[in-house]
């Protein structure tokens, strides 16, 4: 519910401000699309299976669920990586070039992200890697347990970890460390904090917001990645079901955090949310006198 409501608000404000959106903000919209896509395509089936105490739909729904999870997960990771790289380029560029990232370039980048994610999601369907149920039985993902005795599966998971997890994560960390060093040096050159330009303060706030979004995502998925990597080299029976269930649930919670970060750090987002009164502040007033049929009940929606 938090994922759908929060990211729907992000998309609604983006549509309302579509003509004012800057190029990097398109990546924020893409991240919201990936989060809400994961919630709509996966969570209802997982919740129904949890109530059923067993997976619903058989192998077909299991493959569908795992494919959607892999697609949107890789898309989110690569979007965060692209956000970090763009923030690094903007921070380290000259004033004359800081706002020169054209929207067409970001559109091409977003298209590449989706195609790249779709490619990795399809590979298990064509024979490189496998999809299968989680050890606790009410969710599906990449069949990690098959990889410790399968060269095909092992090569896939190793390649996927390097190209979809390790390298993007290292890129994110390196970019934000570079930004932090750049900001630190810039602030050292300014002795009086009151003389710090507003643009520099805004840049620092945007960078902090992007860092928190990345930290939230990586922190949510790290326990799941660790449990999954463990099952590559060890039998899935070596982990209790609860030890695989909790990291899986924690990873899925990553889709709900971002709107709260936007709300805390973005005055524009707070202002737009307050203006979206369609879901609150509506009042219904009923007017009737003397039981007269000529005076119909009137409904006034205000807000």
GROMACS .gro file of C-alpha atoms in nm:
model
  303
    1UNK     CA    1   0.000   0.000   0.000
    2UNK     CA    2   0.281   0.240   0.091
    3UNK     CA    3   0.464   0.156  -0.233
    4UNK     CA    4   0.161   0.215  -0.453
    5UNK     CA    5   0.041   0.532  -0.279
    6UNK     CA    6   0.386   0.687  -0.242
    7UNK     CA    7   0.510   0.618  -0.593
    8UNK     CA    8   0.174   0.710  -0.744
    9UNK     CA    9   0.214   1.048  -0.578
   10UNK     CA   10   0.563   1.077  -0.730
   11UNK     CA   11   0.426   0.998  -1.077
   12UNK     CA   12   0.129   1.234  -1.032
   13UNK     CA   13   0.357   1.525  -0.940
   14UNK     CA   14   0.588   1.437  -1.230
   15UNK     CA   15   0.296   1.447  -1.474
   16UNK     CA   16   0.180   1.778  -1.330
   17UNK     CA   17   0.531   1.926  -1.363
   18UNK     CA   18   0.623   1.745  -1.685
   19UNK     CA   19   0.723   2.064  -1.866
   20UNK     CA   20   0.946   2.169  -1.573
   21UNK     CA   21   1.121   1.839  -1.511
   22UNK     CA   22   1.499   1.852  -1.540
   23UNK     CA   23   1.688   1.576  -1.713
   24UNK     CA   24   1.813   1.398  -1.396
   25UNK     CA   25   1.458   1.401  -1.253
   26UNK     CA   26   1.351   1.166  -1.533
   27UNK     CA   27   1.557   0.896  -1.365
   28UNK     CA   28   1.360   0.954  -1.044
   29UNK     CA   29   1.041   0.901  -1.241
   30UNK     CA   30   1.186   0.583  -1.392
   31UNK     CA   31   1.271   0.454  -1.044
   32UNK     CA   32   0.912   0.518  -0.931
   33UNK     CA   33   0.782   0.331  -1.236
   34UNK     CA   34   1.002   0.031  -1.151
   35UNK     CA   35   0.891   0.034  -0.786
   36UNK     CA   36   0.520   0.057  -0.860
   37UNK     CA   37   0.556  -0.201  -1.139
   38UNK     CA   38   0.709  -0.446  -0.891
   39UNK     CA   39   0.431  -0.383  -0.640
   40UNK     CA   40   0.148  -0.428  -0.891
   41UNK     CA   41   0.288  -0.728  -1.079
   42UNK     CA   42   0.429  -0.927  -0.785
   43UNK     CA   43   0.297  -0.839  -0.441
   44UNK     CA   44  -0.070  -0.944  -0.486
   45UNK     CA   45   0.039  -1.295  -0.595
   46UNK     CA   46   0.287  -1.321  -0.307
   47UNK     CA   47   0.027  -1.205  -0.053
   48UNK     CA   48  -0.232  -1.452  -0.185
   49UNK     CA   49   0.023  -1.734  -0.166
   50UNK     CA   50   0.110  -1.637   0.190
   51UNK     CA   51  -0.256  -1.658   0.292
   52UNK     CA   52  -0.278  -1.992   0.110
   53UNK     CA   53   0.037  -2.121   0.288
   54UNK     CA   54   0.155  -2.249  -0.051
   55UNK     CA   55   0.247  -2.107  -0.390
   56UNK     CA   56  -0.048  -2.041  -0.622
   57UNK     CA   57  -0.055  -2.107  -0.995
   58UNK     CA   58   0.218  -2.367  -1.039
   59UNK     CA   59   0.530  -2.335  -1.254
   60UNK     CA   60   0.390  -2.075  -1.495
   61UNK     CA   61   0.309  -1.821  -1.225
   62UNK     CA   62   0.641  -1.898  -1.053
   63UNK     CA   63   0.838  -1.813  -1.367
   64UNK     CA   64   0.627  -1.501  -1.422
   65UNK     CA   65   0.684  -1.382  -1.064
   66UNK     CA   66   1.059  -1.446  -1.075
   67UNK     CA   67   1.094  -1.276  -1.414
   68UNK     CA   68   0.909  -0.964  -1.294
   69UNK     CA   69   1.120  -0.948  -0.980
   70UNK     CA   70   1.444  -0.981  -1.174
   71UNK     CA   71   1.335  -0.728  -1.438
   72UNK     CA   72   1.230  -0.455  -1.197
   73UNK     CA   73   1.514  -0.528  -0.953
   74UNK     CA   74   1.785  -0.489  -1.218
   75UNK     CA   75   1.607  -0.183  -1.357
   76UNK     CA   76   1.607  -0.017  -1.014
   77UNK     CA   77   1.973  -0.099  -0.956
   78UNK     CA   78   2.084   0.035  -1.294
   79UNK     CA   79   1.868   0.347  -1.252
   80UNK     CA   80   2.038   0.421  -0.920
   81UNK     CA   81   2.375   0.368  -1.088
   82UNK     CA   82   2.281   0.613  -1.365
   83UNK     CA   83   2.161   0.867  -1.107
   84UNK     CA   84   2.496   0.845  -0.926
   85UNK     CA   85   2.696   0.889  -1.246
   86UNK     CA   86   2.490   1.190  -1.358
   87UNK     CA   87   2.517   1.353  -1.014
   88UNK     CA   88   2.893   1.298  -1.028
   89UNK     CA   89   2.918   1.453  -1.375
   90UNK     CA   90   2.702   1.751  -1.277
   91UNK     CA   91   2.896   1.813  -0.956
   92UNK     CA   92   3.235   1.797  -1.126
   93UNK     CA   93   3.145   1.994  -1.437
   94UNK     CA   94   3.188   2.366  -1.486
   95UNK     CA   95   2.899   2.604  -1.435
   96UNK     CA   96   2.859   2.647  -1.807
   97UNK     CA   97   2.807   2.274  -1.857
   98UNK     CA   98   2.632   2.173  -1.534
   99UNK     CA   99   2.284   2.195  -1.680
  100UNK     CA  100   2.369   2.076  -2.029
  101UNK     CA  101   2.255   1.713  -1.997
  102UNK     CA  102   1.988   1.695  -2.268
  103UNK     CA  103   1.665   1.511  -2.204
  104UNK     CA  104   1.715   1.303  -2.518
  105UNK     CA  105   2.033   1.162  -2.366
  106UNK     CA  106   1.847   1.063  -2.049
  107UNK     CA  107   1.565   0.912  -2.256
  108UNK     CA  108   1.819   0.698  -2.442
  109UNK     CA  109   1.979   0.600  -2.111
  110UNK     CA  110   1.643   0.496  -1.964
  111UNK     CA  111   1.566   0.291  -2.277
  112UNK     CA  112   1.903   0.118  -2.245
  113UNK     CA  113   1.834   0.043  -1.876
  114UNK     CA  114   1.504  -0.128  -1.957
  115UNK     CA  115   1.652  -0.326  -2.248
  116UNK     CA  116   1.948  -0.431  -2.035
  117UNK     CA  117   1.717  -0.542  -1.753
  118UNK     CA  118   1.487  -0.726  -1.993
  119UNK     CA  119   1.784  -0.910  -2.145
  120UNK     CA  120   1.897  -1.043  -1.808
  121UNK     CA  121   1.540  -1.136  -1.712
  122UNK     CA  122   1.490  -1.336  -2.034
  123UNK     CA  123   1.822  -1.526  -2.018
  124UNK     CA  124   1.694  -1.793  -1.772
  125UNK     CA  125   1.401  -1.857  -2.008
  126UNK     CA  126   1.637  -1.942  -2.295
  127UNK     CA  127   1.859  -2.181  -2.101
  128UNK     CA  128   2.121  -1.976  -1.916
  129UNK     CA  129   2.023  -1.991  -1.550
  130UNK     CA  130   1.697  -2.105  -1.392
  131UNK     CA  131   1.391  -1.970  -1.216
  132UNK     CA  132   1.239  -2.156  -0.922
  133UNK     CA  133   1.067  -2.129  -0.581
  134UNK     CA  134   1.225  -1.979  -0.273
  135UNK     CA  135   1.315  -2.221   0.009
  136UNK     CA  136   1.017  -2.102   0.218
  137UNK     CA  137   0.780  -2.191  -0.066
  138UNK     CA  138   0.564  -1.880  -0.111
  139UNK     CA  139   0.782  -1.679  -0.349
  140UNK     CA  140   0.989  -1.742  -0.661
  141UNK     CA  141   1.320  -1.608  -0.787
  142UNK     CA  142   1.638  -1.728  -0.954
  143UNK     CA  143   1.696  -2.090  -0.850
  144UNK     CA  144   2.003  -2.019  -0.639
  145UNK     CA  145   2.021  -2.371  -0.493
  146UNK     CA  146   2.089  -2.527  -0.834
  147UNK     CA  147   2.399  -2.321  -0.896
  148UNK     CA  148   2.648  -2.494  -0.666
  149UNK     CA  149   2.631  -2.812  -0.877
  150UNK     CA  150   2.559  -2.664  -1.220
  151UNK     CA  151   2.826  -2.498  -1.433
  152UNK     CA  152   2.556  -2.336  -1.645
  153UNK     CA  153   2.382  -2.189  -1.343
  154UNK     CA  154   2.704  -2.091  -1.171
  155UNK     CA  155   2.833  -1.900  -1.474
  156UNK     CA  156   2.502  -1.716  -1.496
  157UNK     CA  157   2.489  -1.616  -1.131
  158UNK     CA  158   2.853  -1.511  -1.129
  159UNK     CA  159   2.803  -1.295  -1.438
  160UNK     CA  160   2.481  -1.151  -1.299
  161UNK     CA  161   2.642  -1.067  -0.964
  162UNK     CA  162   2.929  -0.889  -1.136
  163UNK     CA  163   2.735  -0.699  -1.402
  164UNK     CA  164   2.404  -0.632  -1.224
  165UNK     CA  165   2.509  -0.602  -0.860
  166UNK     CA  166   2.880  -0.563  -0.782
  167UNK     CA  167   2.985  -0.324  -1.059
  168UNK     CA  168   2.677  -0.096  -1.027
  169UNK     CA  169   2.718  -0.091  -0.647
  170UNK     CA  170   3.088  -0.005  -0.673
  171UNK     CA  171   3.006   0.265  -0.928
  172UNK     CA  172   2.746   0.416  -0.694
  173UNK     CA  173   2.987   0.416  -0.400
  174UNK     CA  174   3.274   0.558  -0.607
  175UNK     CA  175   3.058   0.837  -0.752
  176UNK     CA  176   2.922   0.951  -0.417
  177UNK     CA  177   3.265   0.933  -0.253
  178UNK     CA  178   3.394   1.151  -0.538
  179UNK     CA  179   3.107   1.394  -0.486
  180UNK     CA  180   3.166   1.403  -0.110
  181UNK     CA  181   3.534   1.482  -0.166
  182UNK     CA  182   3.449   1.755  -0.418
  183UNK     CA  183   3.196   1.914  -0.181
  184UNK     CA  184   3.438   1.888   0.111
  185UNK     CA  185   3.712   2.067  -0.084
  186UNK     CA  186   3.469   2.333  -0.201
  187UNK     CA  187   3.347   2.404   0.152
  188UNK     CA  188   3.705   2.422   0.280
  189UNK     CA  189   3.770   2.706   0.038
  190UNK     CA  190   3.477   2.902   0.181
  191UNK     CA  191   3.562   3.020   0.533
  192UNK     CA  192   3.226   3.181   0.609
  193UNK     CA  193   2.933   2.939   0.582
  194UNK     CA  194   2.697   3.233   0.520
  195UNK     CA  195   2.877   3.297   0.192
  196UNK     CA  196   2.804   2.950   0.052
  197UNK     CA  197   2.600   3.000  -0.267
  198UNK     CA  198   2.241   2.877  -0.268
  199UNK     CA  199   2.323   2.666  -0.573
  200UNK     CA  200   2.591   2.482  -0.375
  201UNK     CA  201   2.351   2.422  -0.087
  202UNK     CA  202   2.090   2.288  -0.328
  203UNK     CA  203   2.350   2.064  -0.490
  204UNK     CA  204   2.444   1.926  -0.150
  205UNK     CA  205   2.079   1.856  -0.065
  206UNK     CA  206   2.014   1.680  -0.397
  207UNK     CA  207   2.326   1.470  -0.351
  208UNK     CA  208   2.225   1.374   0.004
  209UNK     CA  209   1.880   1.274  -0.122
  210UNK     CA  210   2.032   1.056  -0.394
  211UNK     CA  211   2.271   0.898  -0.144
  212UNK     CA  212   1.987   0.809   0.094
  213UNK     CA  213   1.786   0.654  -0.191
  214UNK     CA  214   2.084   0.441  -0.290
  215UNK     CA  215   2.166   0.345   0.069
  216UNK     CA  216   1.804   0.245   0.129
  217UNK     CA  217   1.801   0.022  -0.179
  218UNK     CA  218   2.140  -0.139  -0.116
  219UNK     CA  219   2.068  -0.192   0.254
  220UNK     CA  220   1.736  -0.358   0.174
  221UNK     CA  221   1.881  -0.597  -0.080
  222UNK     CA  222   2.214  -0.681   0.087
  223UNK     CA  223   2.074  -0.941   0.334
  224UNK     CA  224   1.886  -1.112   0.050
  225UNK     CA  225   2.195  -1.109  -0.172
  226UNK     CA  226   2.401  -1.258   0.112
  227UNK     CA  227   2.147  -1.537   0.176
  228UNK     CA  228   2.123  -1.608  -0.197
  229UNK     CA  229   2.500  -1.618  -0.240
  230UNK     CA  230   2.524  -1.857   0.056
  231UNK     CA  231   2.285  -2.098  -0.114
  232UNK     CA  232   2.509  -2.108  -0.421
  233UNK     CA  233   2.781  -2.294  -0.233
  234UNK     CA  234   2.568  -2.468   0.030
  235UNK     CA  235   2.250  -2.669   0.034
  236UNK     CA  236   1.933  -2.465   0.079
  237UNK     CA  237   1.850  -2.694   0.373
  238UNK     CA  238   2.141  -2.537   0.564
  239UNK     CA  239   1.931  -2.222   0.608
  240UNK     CA  240   1.610  -2.217   0.809
  241UNK     CA  241   1.305  -2.095   0.611
  242UNK     CA  242   1.283  -1.787   0.834
  243UNK     CA  243   1.643  -1.700   0.742
  244UNK     CA  244   1.542  -1.677   0.376
  245UNK     CA  245   1.194  -1.532   0.429
  246UNK     CA  246   1.292  -1.222   0.629
  247UNK     CA  247   1.564  -1.102   0.384
  248UNK     CA  248   1.315  -1.150   0.098
  249UNK     CA  249   1.050  -0.938   0.271
  250UNK     CA  250   1.306  -0.675   0.370
  251UNK     CA  251   1.426  -0.653   0.007
  252UNK     CA  252   1.072  -0.597  -0.119
  253UNK     CA  253   1.026  -0.313   0.131
  254UNK     CA  254   1.281  -0.110  -0.070
  255UNK     CA  255   1.005   0.001  -0.306
  256UNK     CA  256   0.832   0.200  -0.029
  257UNK     CA  257   1.119   0.418   0.098
  258UNK     CA  258   1.188   0.663  -0.184
  259UNK     CA  259   0.872   0.879  -0.164
  260UNK     CA  260   0.945   0.948   0.204
  261UNK     CA  261   1.298   1.063   0.113
  262UNK     CA  262   1.155   1.293  -0.156
  263UNK     CA  263   0.902   1.434   0.090
  264UNK     CA  264   1.167   1.513   0.353
  265UNK     CA  265   1.422   1.674   0.119
  266UNK     CA  266   1.217   1.826  -0.164
  267UNK     CA  267   1.012   2.139  -0.097
  268UNK     CA  268   0.866   2.112  -0.445
  269UNK     CA  269   0.743   1.757  -0.380
  270UNK     CA  270   0.589   1.861  -0.046
  271UNK     CA  271   0.413   2.154  -0.211
  272UNK     CA  272   0.277   1.937  -0.491
  273UNK     CA  273   0.157   1.673  -0.246
  274UNK     CA  274  -0.033   1.935  -0.049
  275UNK     CA  275  -0.197   2.051  -0.370
  276UNK     CA  276  -0.310   1.698  -0.457
  277UNK     CA  277  -0.631   1.714  -0.259
  278UNK     CA  278  -0.814   1.448  -0.457
  279UNK     CA  279  -0.770   1.189  -0.182
  280UNK     CA  280  -0.832   1.401   0.126
  281UNK     CA  281  -1.028   1.701   0.243
  282UNK     CA  282  -1.341   1.612   0.048
  283UNK     CA  283  -1.663   1.688   0.232
  284UNK     CA  284  -2.015   1.581   0.155
  285UNK     CA  285  -2.294   1.818   0.254
  286UNK     CA  286  -2.653   1.704   0.243
  287UNK     CA  287  -2.926   1.963   0.218
  288UNK     CA  288  -3.292   1.878   0.257
  289UNK     CA  289  -3.588   2.078   0.397
  290UNK     CA  290  -3.944   1.988   0.487
  291UNK     CA  291  -3.909   1.647   0.321
  292UNK     CA  292  -3.984   1.818  -0.006
  293UNK     CA  293  -3.919   1.611  -0.318
  294UNK     CA  294  -3.842   1.935  -0.501
  295UNK     CA  295  -3.527   1.985  -0.299
  296UNK     CA  296  -3.293   1.700  -0.398
  297UNK     CA  297  -3.000   1.597  -0.184
  298UNK     CA  298  -2.695   1.788  -0.309
  299UNK     CA  299  -2.335   1.673  -0.272
  300UNK     CA  300  -2.060   1.931  -0.255
  301UNK     CA  301  -1.706   1.805  -0.297
  302UNK     CA  302  -1.451   2.057  -0.182
  303UNK     CA  303  -1.084   2.028  -0.107
   0.00000   0.00000   0.00000
